[in-house]
Amino acid sequence: MSSGPGYHAPAIRDLLAGSGRSFSFEFMPPKTEVGEQQLWRAIRRLEPLRPTFVSVTYGAGGSTRDRTVRVTGRIAAETTLTPAGHLTAVNAAVGVRNIVALRGDPPGDPNGEWHAHPEGLRHADELVRLIKTAGDFCVGVAAFPEGHPRSPDPDSDLAYFVQKCRAGADFAITQMFFYLEDYLRLRDRVAAAGSDVPIIPGVMPVTSMATLERIVLLSGARVPPDLVDRLTAAADDKAAVREIGVDYAARLCERLLAEQAPGLHFCTLNGSRATLDIYQRLGLSSRGGRDEASRSGSGAPMIA
């Protein structure tokens, strides 16, 4: 696992330690040329907000590995952003310093049965250990406020998450969720188990009915019935649906920050409007970015 254009960027663990709070964005690798143009418009519009870091996912089942590598490398080389490349046990990685280590979905079917490669890794904790032995990498892992869909019970899910942390994880990002209580329960149980790894909540505003359907299909997240009812009632009015979804997400973010969450990780769906709107509603648009020392790559803290 060799160094690349982003290997000498600040380590996310250092930015988290000094910033007070982390505000980060998640992008998806584009599938078409038009999609790539949309992605880069979103990146450039969000770049002035100076997030702590940005991540680039794999497509469902690891279907967009090459694009993930290319986009992550380009962000590292051509922007002021600190990228975190996704690395799964089913695919390859880009050589950047900050890595989000995931077991990954079964290739071709994110909801299919998992089968490890005979000569590969079986679990994300093994991947964390491998990355940590390969160099000075900063590693993030996934957390699941509602429990991993393949975990047999909550206690097993907790034990495995703590195992990933003890393998060397520096931070965690949750799968998106709608109920504050689910995040708080996870955070408190992890702390009670003796782990102090920062758990950053993942937030995805519902901006269309198609987004809602995708959320349910891919994540299985529980959506509050009253939110579904409001969205369904407004289904013929795209602007109204978007306002309902953004407002709900902004209110959830307010409550998370009030509960001392270590930051927010916005799933942008390669758009910028919803994230910019939420920033405005939370009063974050005027927050400072990295100071000059951090911009030079020293890993100095952001001003929260």
Tab-separated table of C-alpha atoms in Angstrom:
chain	number	residue	atom	x	y	z
A	1	MET	CA	0.000	0.000	0.000
A	2	SER	CA	2.103	2.856	-1.277
A	3	SER	CA	1.865	6.573	-0.642
A	4	GLY	CA	-0.095	8.761	-3.046
A	5	PRO	CA	-1.007	12.392	-3.621
A	6	GLY	CA	-2.910	12.630	-0.353
A	7	TYR	CA	-0.587	10.608	1.865
A	8	HIS	CA	0.989	13.699	3.420
A	9	ALA	CA	-2.342	15.375	4.192
A	10	PRO	CA	-3.245	15.972	7.856
A	11	ALA	CA	-4.426	12.854	9.674
A	12	ILE	CA	-8.140	13.017	10.459
A	13	ARG	CA	-7.409	11.875	14.008
A	14	ASP	CA	-5.318	15.035	14.519
A	15	LEU	CA	-7.989	17.275	13.011
A	16	LEU	CA	-10.623	15.645	15.235
A	17	ALA	CA	-8.463	16.007	18.337
A	18	GLY	CA	-8.009	19.729	17.867
A	19	SER	CA	-11.154	20.961	16.151
A	20	GLY	CA	-13.692	20.435	18.893
A	21	ARG	CA	-16.072	19.134	16.231
A	22	SER	CA	-15.754	17.576	12.799
A	23	PHE	CA	-17.941	18.562	9.852
A	24	SER	CA	-17.425	16.298	6.861
A	25	PHE	CA	-19.029	15.379	3.545
A	26	GLU	CA	-19.529	12.111	1.702
A	27	PHE	CA	-19.586	11.831	-2.080
A	28	MET	CA	-20.327	8.948	-4.428
A	29	PRO	CA	-18.260	8.032	-7.487
A	30	PRO	CA	-20.119	9.151	-10.651
A	31	LYS	CA	-21.376	6.626	-13.180
A	32	THR	CA	-21.433	8.937	-16.219
A	33	GLU	CA	-19.678	11.996	-17.605
A	34	VAL	CA	-22.699	14.123	-16.713
A	35	GLY	CA	-22.609	12.666	-13.216
A	36	GLU	CA	-18.933	13.530	-12.901
A	37	GLN	CA	-19.620	17.137	-13.857
A	38	GLN	CA	-22.372	17.296	-11.226
A	39	LEU	CA	-20.044	15.818	-8.611
A	40	TRP	CA	-17.325	18.391	-9.244
A	41	ARG	CA	-19.810	21.244	-9.170
A	42	ALA	CA	-20.899	20.024	-5.733
A	43	ILE	CA	-17.294	19.645	-4.550
A	44	ARG	CA	-16.395	23.168	-5.619
A	45	ARG	CA	-19.521	24.657	-4.029
A	46	LEU	CA	-18.891	22.872	-0.738
A	47	GLU	CA	-15.125	23.349	-0.661
A	48	PRO	CA	-15.365	26.937	0.753
A	49	LEU	CA	-17.038	25.474	3.863
A	50	ARG	CA	-13.664	23.869	4.647
A	51	PRO	CA	-14.891	20.553	6.033
A	52	THR	CA	-12.641	18.547	8.315
A	53	PHE	CA	-12.505	15.861	5.620
A	54	VAL	CA	-14.478	14.349	2.745
A	55	SER	CA	-14.961	10.698	1.828
A	56	VAL	CA	-15.765	8.916	-1.428
A	57	THR	CA	-17.794	5.716	-1.231
A	58	TYR	CA	-17.876	2.589	-3.316
A	59	GLY	CA	-21.046	1.952	-5.263
A	60	ALA	CA	-23.360	-0.793	-4.065
A	61	GLY	CA	-21.454	-4.047	-3.892
A	62	GLY	CA	-18.172	-2.301	-4.697
A	63	SER	CA	-19.351	-1.647	-8.248
A	64	THR	CA	-17.461	1.621	-8.788
A	65	ARG	CA	-14.015	0.803	-7.415
A	66	ASP	CA	-11.982	2.436	-10.203
A	67	ARG	CA	-14.013	5.645	-10.109
A	68	THR	CA	-13.686	5.801	-6.321
A	69	VAL	CA	-9.905	5.565	-6.622
A	70	ARG	CA	-9.767	8.177	-9.371
A	71	VAL	CA	-12.082	10.686	-7.664
A	72	THR	CA	-10.349	10.350	-4.293
A	73	GLY	CA	-6.954	10.865	-5.858
A	74	ARG	CA	-8.162	13.889	-7.808
A	75	ILE	CA	-9.631	15.488	-4.680
A	76	ALA	CA	-6.270	15.019	-2.950
A	77	ALA	CA	-4.341	16.489	-5.870
A	78	GLU	CA	-6.599	19.311	-7.072
A	79	THR	CA	-8.461	20.682	-4.049
A	80	THR	CA	-7.764	21.981	-0.549
A	81	LEU	CA	-9.880	19.169	0.911
A	82	THR	CA	-8.593	16.267	3.032
A	83	PRO	CA	-9.909	13.062	1.401
A	84	ALA	CA	-10.568	9.738	3.089
A	85	GLY	CA	-10.511	6.845	0.659
A	86	HIS	CA	-12.811	3.896	1.233
A	87	LEU	CA	-11.106	0.511	1.408
A	88	THR	CA	-13.063	-2.732	1.652
A	89	ALA	CA	-12.179	-6.358	2.127
A	90	VAL	CA	-13.592	-7.043	-1.342
A	91	ASN	CA	-11.776	-4.412	-3.396
A	92	ALA	CA	-8.672	-2.233	-3.755
A	93	ALA	CA	-7.691	1.169	-2.377
A	94	VAL	CA	-6.174	4.470	-3.367
A	95	GLY	CA	-2.915	5.450	-1.658
A	96	VAL	CA	-4.034	8.234	0.668
A	97	ARG	CA	-3.247	8.724	4.333
A	98	ASN	CA	-6.833	8.690	5.630
A	99	ILE	CA	-8.824	5.531	5.006
A	100	VAL	CA	-12.319	4.361	5.918
A	101	ALA	CA	-12.006	0.600	6.383
A	102	LEU	CA	-15.134	-1.431	5.645
A	103	ARG	CA	-15.810	-5.108	5.177
A	104	GLY	CA	-17.878	-4.107	2.149
A	105	ASP	CA	-21.020	-5.432	0.502
A	106	PRO	CA	-21.119	-8.690	-1.449
A	107	PRO	CA	-20.020	-7.850	-5.016
A	108	GLY	CA	-22.990	-7.270	-7.306
A	109	ASP	CA	-25.646	-7.448	-4.577
A	110	PRO	CA	-25.411	-5.262	-1.447
A	111	ASN	CA	-28.131	-7.318	0.232
A	112	GLY	CA	-26.784	-10.696	-0.792
A	113	GLU	CA	-25.116	-13.341	1.337
A	114	TRP	CA	-21.542	-12.565	2.364
A	115	HIS	CA	-18.816	-14.989	1.328
A	116	ALA	CA	-15.203	-14.164	2.173
A	117	HIS	CA	-12.479	-14.835	-0.393
A	118	PRO	CA	-10.588	-18.027	0.565
A	119	GLU	CA	-7.337	-16.056	0.745
A	120	GLY	CA	-8.853	-12.749	1.822
A	121	LEU	CA	-10.109	-10.997	4.925
A	122	ARG	CA	-13.323	-11.898	6.676
A	123	HIS	CA	-13.969	-8.879	8.883
A	124	ALA	CA	-13.223	-5.160	9.025
A	125	ASP	CA	-11.107	-5.481	12.185
A	126	GLU	CA	-8.654	-7.607	10.198
A	127	LEU	CA	-8.541	-4.878	7.568
A	128	VAL	CA	-7.885	-2.211	10.213
A	129	ARG	CA	-4.943	-4.204	11.575
A	130	LEU	CA	-3.535	-4.742	8.077
A	131	ILE	CA	-3.723	-1.037	7.237
A	132	LYS	CA	-2.111	-0.054	10.527
A	133	THR	CA	0.847	-2.350	9.885
A	134	ALA	CA	1.325	-0.907	6.368
A	135	GLY	CA	2.220	2.658	7.357
A	136	ASP	CA	1.191	5.813	9.158
A	137	PHE	CA	-2.449	5.624	8.116
A	138	CYS	CA	-5.403	7.151	9.918
A	139	VAL	CA	-8.294	4.691	9.875
A	140	GLY	CA	-12.020	5.176	10.271
A	141	VAL	CA	-14.631	2.443	10.565
A	142	ALA	CA	-18.390	2.154	10.236
A	143	ALA	CA	-20.853	2.203	13.127
A	144	PHE	CA	-24.502	1.186	13.060
A	145	PRO	CA	-26.925	2.971	15.412
A	146	GLU	CA	-29.641	0.424	14.617
A	147	GLY	CA	-27.190	-2.473	14.606
A	148	HIS	CA	-25.518	-4.075	11.609
A	149	PRO	CA	-28.147	-5.898	9.535
A	150	ARG	CA	-26.161	-9.132	9.774
A	151	SER	CA	-25.495	-8.970	13.521
A	152	PRO	CA	-27.364	-11.662	15.471
A	153	ASP	CA	-28.093	-9.371	18.435
A	154	PRO	CA	-27.197	-5.936	19.899
A	155	ASP	CA	-24.564	-7.308	22.267
A	156	SER	CA	-22.709	-9.051	19.435
A	157	ASP	CA	-22.883	-5.882	17.363
A	158	LEU	CA	-21.423	-3.819	20.204
A	159	ALA	CA	-18.657	-6.329	20.881
A	160	TYR	CA	-17.616	-6.362	17.248
A	161	PHE	CA	-17.572	-2.564	16.995
A	162	VAL	CA	-15.339	-2.328	20.067
A	163	GLN	CA	-13.133	-5.010	18.503
A	164	LYS	CA	-12.680	-2.790	15.428
A	165	CYS	CA	-11.741	0.120	17.661
A	166	ARG	CA	-9.194	-1.935	19.582
A	167	ALA	CA	-7.729	-3.094	16.275
A	168	GLY	CA	-6.602	0.489	15.765
A	169	ALA	CA	-9.510	2.550	14.460
A	170	ASP	CA	-9.062	6.288	15.018
A	171	PHE	CA	-12.682	7.343	14.448
A	172	ALA	CA	-16.028	5.985	13.308
A	173	ILE	CA	-18.807	7.227	11.014
A	174	THR	CA	-22.323	5.926	11.476
A	175	GLN	CA	-24.678	4.694	8.859
A	176	MET	CA	-27.448	7.223	8.369
A	177	PHE	CA	-30.315	7.131	10.863
A	178	PHE	CA	-33.456	9.088	11.736
A	179	TYR	CA	-33.889	8.515	15.470
A	180	LEU	CA	-31.620	10.479	17.822
A	181	GLU	CA	-32.103	7.861	20.523
A	182	ASP	CA	-30.453	5.184	18.380
A	183	TYR	CA	-27.261	7.228	18.087
A	184	LEU	CA	-27.191	8.132	21.785
A	185	ARG	CA	-27.724	4.510	22.808
A	186	LEU	CA	-24.820	3.369	20.617
A	187	ARG	CA	-22.524	6.120	21.865
A	188	ASP	CA	-23.268	5.435	25.522
A	189	ARG	CA	-22.901	1.661	25.183
A	190	VAL	CA	-19.560	2.029	23.394
A	191	ALA	CA	-18.296	4.388	26.120
A	192	ALA	CA	-19.467	1.982	28.817
A	193	ALA	CA	-17.470	-0.755	27.070
A	194	GLY	CA	-14.318	1.302	27.509
A	195	SER	CA	-13.869	2.736	24.009
A	196	ASP	CA	-13.327	6.469	23.461
A	197	VAL	CA	-13.132	6.447	19.645
A	198	PRO	CA	-15.135	9.451	18.320
A	199	ILE	CA	-18.376	8.312	16.664
A	200	ILE	CA	-19.450	10.839	14.031
A	201	PRO	CA	-23.157	10.647	13.128
A	202	GLY	CA	-23.985	10.234	9.448
A	203	VAL	CA	-26.874	12.374	8.188
A	204	MET	CA	-28.668	12.102	4.843
A	205	PRO	CA	-31.526	14.562	4.215
A	206	VAL	CA	-34.434	13.180	2.210
A	207	THR	CA	-34.583	15.468	-0.821
A	208	SER	CA	-36.928	13.395	-2.995
A	209	MET	CA	-39.170	10.348	-2.848
A	210	ALA	CA	-36.533	8.481	-4.857
A	211	THR	CA	-33.989	9.267	-2.142
A	212	LEU	CA	-36.340	7.882	0.489
A	213	GLU	CA	-36.795	4.651	-1.461
A	214	ARG	CA	-33.031	4.295	-1.913
A	215	ILE	CA	-32.450	4.839	1.805
A	216	VAL	CA	-34.850	2.076	2.744
A	217	LEU	CA	-33.491	-0.304	0.095
A	218	LEU	CA	-29.782	0.080	0.785
A	219	SER	CA	-29.590	0.886	4.487
A	220	GLY	CA	-32.779	-0.539	5.919
A	221	ALA	CA	-32.921	2.489	8.233
A	222	ARG	CA	-36.134	2.949	10.184
A	223	VAL	CA	-37.953	6.018	8.905
A	224	PRO	CA	-40.355	7.732	11.374
A	225	PRO	CA	-43.965	7.076	10.299
A	226	ASP	CA	-44.917	10.740	10.714
A	227	LEU	CA	-42.086	11.760	8.382
A	228	VAL	CA	-43.189	9.196	5.808
A	229	ASP	CA	-46.772	10.478	6.043
A	230	ARG	CA	-45.689	14.082	5.506
A	231	LEU	CA	-43.464	13.179	2.574
A	232	THR	CA	-46.145	11.017	0.995
A	233	ALA	CA	-48.754	13.751	1.336
A	234	ALA	CA	-46.414	16.174	-0.455
A	235	ALA	CA	-45.182	13.649	-3.038
A	236	ASP	CA	-46.488	15.668	-6.015
A	237	ASP	CA	-44.648	18.808	-4.893
A	238	LYS	CA	-40.888	18.283	-5.242
A	239	ALA	CA	-40.025	21.544	-3.479
A	240	ALA	CA	-42.253	20.658	-0.527
A	241	VAL	CA	-40.725	17.175	-0.243
A	242	ARG	CA	-37.250	18.666	-0.226
A	243	GLU	CA	-38.182	21.251	2.429
A	244	ILE	CA	-39.664	18.575	4.688
A	245	GLY	CA	-36.583	16.378	4.356
A	246	VAL	CA	-34.058	19.169	4.856
A	247	ASP	CA	-35.956	20.573	7.831
A	248	TYR	CA	-36.077	17.160	9.514
A	249	ALA	CA	-32.351	16.627	8.950
A	250	ALA	CA	-31.488	20.102	10.270
A	251	ARG	CA	-33.519	19.527	13.430
A	252	LEU	CA	-31.818	16.155	13.941
A	253	CYS	CA	-28.435	17.850	13.532
A	254	GLU	CA	-29.364	20.490	16.120
A	255	ARG	CA	-30.253	17.795	18.615
A	256	LEU	CA	-27.069	15.823	17.882
A	257	LEU	CA	-24.891	18.876	18.475
A	258	ALA	CA	-26.818	19.693	21.657
A	259	GLU	CA	-26.046	16.139	22.833
A	260	GLN	CA	-22.318	16.787	22.250
A	261	ALA	CA	-21.884	14.643	19.160
A	262	PRO	CA	-18.286	15.044	17.912
A	263	GLY	CA	-19.495	16.391	14.579
A	264	LEU	CA	-21.668	15.659	11.561
A	265	HIS	CA	-20.993	13.661	8.402
A	266	PHE	CA	-23.293	14.707	5.546
A	267	CYS	CA	-24.181	12.199	2.826
A	268	THR	CA	-24.460	14.657	-0.066
A	269	LEU	CA	-25.650	12.355	-2.872
A	270	ASN	CA	-23.286	14.483	-4.992
A	271	GLY	CA	-25.376	17.598	-4.531
A	272	SER	CA	-24.628	20.742	-2.572
A	273	ARG	CA	-27.946	22.511	-1.939
A	274	ALA	CA	-29.215	20.424	0.967
A	275	THR	CA	-25.904	20.534	2.831
A	276	LEU	CA	-25.562	24.277	2.256
A	277	ASP	CA	-29.144	24.790	3.498
A	278	ILE	CA	-28.503	22.787	6.662
A	279	TYR	CA	-25.265	24.680	7.295
A	280	GLN	CA	-27.220	27.927	7.016
A	281	ARG	CA	-29.957	26.748	9.401
A	282	LEU	CA	-27.408	25.584	11.940
A	283	GLY	CA	-25.452	28.829	11.731
A	284	LEU	CA	-22.367	27.009	10.475
A	285	SER	CA	-21.849	28.969	7.257
A	286	SER	CA	-19.654	31.527	9.005
A	287	ARG	CA	-17.588	29.008	10.969
A	288	GLY	CA	-13.853	29.213	10.409
A	289	GLY	CA	-11.854	26.721	8.435
A	290	ARG	CA	-8.366	25.429	8.954
A	291	ASP	CA	-5.828	27.876	10.163
A	292	GLU	CA	-2.697	28.573	8.162
A	293	ALA	CA	-0.665	25.904	9.947
A	294	SER	CA	-3.236	23.234	9.117
A	295	ARG	CA	-3.374	24.318	5.486
A	296	SER	CA	0.338	23.745	5.279
A	297	GLY	CA	-0.224	20.128	6.314
A	298	SER	CA	0.826	20.216	9.960
A	299	GLY	CA	-2.413	18.729	11.207
A	300	ALA	CA	-3.188	21.769	13.362
A	301	PRO	CA	-6.795	22.048	14.502
A	302	MET	CA	-9.716	23.590	12.737
A	303	ILE	CA	-11.582	26.450	14.368
A	304	ALA	CA	-14.993	25.079	15.295
